[in-house]
Amino acid sequence: RAQAGHPSFDALIAADLRVEPRDDMPEEYRSTLIRQIAQHAHSEIIGMQPEGNWITRAPSLRRKAILIAKVQDEAGHGLYLYSAAETLGVDRAELLDKLHEGKQKYSSIFNYPTLTWADNGAIGWLVDGAAIMNQVPLCRCSYGPYSRAMIRVCKEESFHQRQGFEILWTLMRGTPEQQAMAQDAANRWWWPSLMMFGPPDSGQDASKGHTAQSMAWGIKRFSNDDLRQKFVDMTVPQAQRLGLTLPDPDLKWNEERGHWDFGPIDWDEFWRVLKGDGACNAERIAHRRRAHDEGAWVREAATAYAAKHDASRAA
Ligand code: ACO
């Protein structure tokens, strides 16, 4: 099956069928998926930190229970995604080492701080809202294990998005101080959420870009700018319902395009955060490394248990 030109792979892609781990695939397809799935998995587990930071300070038992469940969901997403990456022949220990050494990325968004309770609302509403917009098309990704992992992830993300919206909804019906807190959180999270979709498709800030190849392979189904526009179009009416003002004076309905126009994104900030110069980059990685080191005994115990189990089965 592993013939030159990967005919079976090309036929699968042409027919819009799923590529499975047993199938022959070009090396670049494999390495693109490992890069994207690893970055995605790392984002899920680093993404536990900004909200995890608020578990001890959630304003009620109900809010605390929801937040714990949500942060645990993110850990679960990381696990499905590391498992999906492993079907491509990499080891999750190796991927985690690369994260800890700064050799693989995680989403820019998680390098911003959670300053008030309202930030948990803004993260659910905007960050998880952006994540869903990006991830629903990944349920149709050409690589089977990744696409299947995305189905459950998206269902859970939509619960996360609603709980964030509901936090802000409650604050916006509260005291003037609570309304101001919600508005401040929306002001700080709006632009970084738009950056989550990645660099623009064209212009001076366009990256060398993986989009064209990833779309040809059916990994990405939409370009970064198309998804960003869909997100803006979905979110503006929600902001109006909440009574929040999005911090963009250029936000305007464009009748001709049938979309919301929005102002320029500060791509210098995005590239700075990617290079490690965001408010929380150092803290996020230090915390992750510490958690990894402190969890070493659990991994050792699990390995010893598995070896004992295998030995007793072989006997
Ligand atoms: N944060 C950090 N890095 C980013 C981001 C971002 N928001 N957006 C793009 N990049 C990086 C890309 O990884 C790539 O870097 P590399 O060449 O060193 O690997 C570079 O910027 C250029 O970007 P693209 O050519 O657009 O890269 P790609 O085709 O991989 O598209 C995207 C980026 C849209 C994020 C894609 O990888 C994707 O859909 N990933 C899955 C979703 C995901 O990772 N979500 C994580 C956040 S959501 C959450 O966890 C709640």
mmCIF file of N, CA and C in Angstrom, residues 14 35-36 41 53 58 62 73-74 120 122 126 135 143 149 160 164 177 184 188 204 209 229 232 256-257 275 284 292:
data_model
loop_
_atom_site.group_PDB
_atom_site.id
_atom_site.type_symbol
_atom_site.label_atom_id
_atom_site.label_comp_id
_atom_site.label_asym_id
_atom_site.label_seq_id
_atom_site.Cartn_x
_atom_site.Cartn_y
_atom_site.Cartn_z
ATOM 1 N N ALA A 14 -9.587 12.766 -1.674
ATOM 2 C CA ALA A 14 -10.442 13.196 -2.793
ATOM 3 C C ALA A 14 -11.901 12.825 -2.529
ATOM 4 N N ARG A 35 1.836 18.487 14.908
ATOM 5 C CA ARG A 35 2.030 19.887 15.334
ATOM 6 C C ARG A 35 0.708 20.487 15.817
ATOM 7 N N GLN A 36 -0.334 20.340 15.026
ATOM 8 C CA GLN A 36 -1.611 20.980 15.392
ATOM 9 C C GLN A 36 -2.258 20.301 16.607
ATOM 10 N N ALA A 41 -3.670 20.099 22.285
ATOM 11 C CA ALA A 41 -3.654 19.399 23.591
ATOM 12 C C ALA A 41 -2.986 20.271 24.652
ATOM 13 N N ASN A 53 -7.243 29.097 38.806
ATOM 14 C CA ASN A 53 -6.842 30.143 39.729
ATOM 15 C C ASN A 53 -8.013 30.706 40.540
ATOM 16 N N ALA A 58 -14.421 31.189 43.959
ATOM 17 C CA ALA A 58 -15.722 31.293 43.275
ATOM 18 C C ALA A 58 -16.749 31.834 44.276
ATOM 19 N N ARG A 62 -22.435 26.808 44.116
ATOM 20 C CA ARG A 62 -22.874 26.424 42.759
ATOM 21 C C ARG A 62 -21.817 26.828 41.715
ATOM 22 N N ASP A 73 -13.050 19.211 32.710
ATOM 23 C CA ASP A 73 -13.335 18.927 31.292
ATOM 24 C C ASP A 73 -12.112 19.268 30.434
ATOM 25 N N GLU A 74 -11.470 20.397 30.747
ATOM 26 C CA GLU A 74 -10.316 20.815 29.928
ATOM 27 C C GLU A 74 -9.191 19.774 30.039
ATOM 28 N N ASN A 120 -13.859 34.922 34.471
ATOM 29 C CA ASN A 120 -14.319 33.544 34.232
ATOM 30 C C ASN A 120 -15.529 33.533 33.299
ATOM 31 N N ALA A 122 -16.047 35.968 31.003
ATOM 32 C CA ALA A 122 -15.546 36.377 29.684
ATOM 33 C C ALA A 122 -14.801 35.219 29.005
ATOM 34 N N LEU A 126 -16.296 34.225 25.565
ATOM 35 C CA LEU A 126 -15.500 34.599 24.386
ATOM 36 C C LEU A 126 -14.469 33.535 24.003
ATOM 37 N N GLN A 135 -13.454 24.728 16.395
ATOM 38 C CA GLN A 135 -13.371 23.274 16.558
ATOM 39 C C GLN A 135 -14.533 22.505 15.940
ATOM 40 N N TYR A 143 -8.555 13.517 9.464
ATOM 41 C CA TYR A 143 -7.908 12.468 10.275
ATOM 42 C C TYR A 143 -8.902 11.933 11.310
ATOM 43 N N ALA A 149 -12.435 12.812 18.334
ATOM 44 C CA ALA A 149 -12.180 13.443 19.645
ATOM 45 C C ALA A 149 -12.908 14.783 19.730
ATOM 46 N N HIS A 160 -19.528 25.059 28.289
ATOM 47 C CA HIS A 160 -18.626 26.068 28.871
ATOM 48 C C HIS A 160 -19.003 27.473 28.405
ATOM 49 N N GLY A 164 -20.321 30.621 30.787
ATOM 50 C CA GLY A 164 -19.643 31.927 30.795
ATOM 51 C C GLY A 164 -20.629 33.045 30.518
ATOM 52 N N GLU A 177 -21.265 48.136 40.259
ATOM 53 C CA GLU A 177 -19.880 47.622 40.362
ATOM 54 C C GLU A 177 -19.749 46.290 39.603
ATOM 55 N N ASP A 184 -15.328 45.485 32.109
ATOM 56 C CA ASP A 184 -13.860 45.502 32.112
ATOM 57 C C ASP A 184 -13.310 44.159 31.596
ATOM 58 N N ARG A 188 -11.004 43.488 28.152
ATOM 59 C CA ARG A 188 -9.673 42.873 28.127
ATOM 60 C C ARG A 188 -9.618 41.588 27.303
ATOM 61 N N GLN A 204 0.652 42.073 5.518
ATOM 62 C CA GLN A 204 2.014 42.014 6.075
ATOM 63 C C GLN A 204 2.127 41.124 7.314
ATOM 64 N N GLY A 209 2.323 30.516 6.978
ATOM 65 C CA GLY A 209 0.994 29.948 6.818
ATOM 66 C C GLY A 209 0.914 28.495 6.418
ATOM 67 N N GLN A 229 -14.325 35.996 11.273
ATOM 68 C CA GLN A 229 -15.525 36.761 10.888
ATOM 69 C C GLN A 229 -16.799 36.086 11.408
ATOM 70 N N VAL A 232 -17.135 36.910 15.060
ATOM 71 C CA VAL A 232 -17.598 38.283 15.306
ATOM 72 C C VAL A 232 -19.105 38.355 15.030
ATOM 73 N N GLU A 256 -23.883 45.466 2.814
ATOM 74 C CA GLU A 256 -23.459 44.914 1.529
ATOM 75 C C GLU A 256 -22.797 43.542 1.692
ATOM 76 N N ARG A 257 -21.901 43.453 2.694
ATOM 77 C CA ARG A 257 -21.193 42.180 2.922
ATOM 78 C C ARG A 257 -22.064 41.187 3.695
ATOM 79 N N LYS A 275 6.125 34.876 21.156
ATOM 80 C CA LYS A 275 7.574 34.775 21.441
ATOM 81 C C LYS A 275 7.843 34.633 22.930
ATOM 82 N N ARG A 284 2.864 30.472 33.427
ATOM 83 C CA ARG A 284 2.123 29.288 32.961
ATOM 84 C C ARG A 284 3.047 28.075 32.816
ATOM 85 N N HIS A 292 3.993 18.828 36.651
ATOM 86 C CA HIS A 292 4.530 17.619 36.020
ATOM 87 C C HIS A 292 5.508 16.926 36.969
#
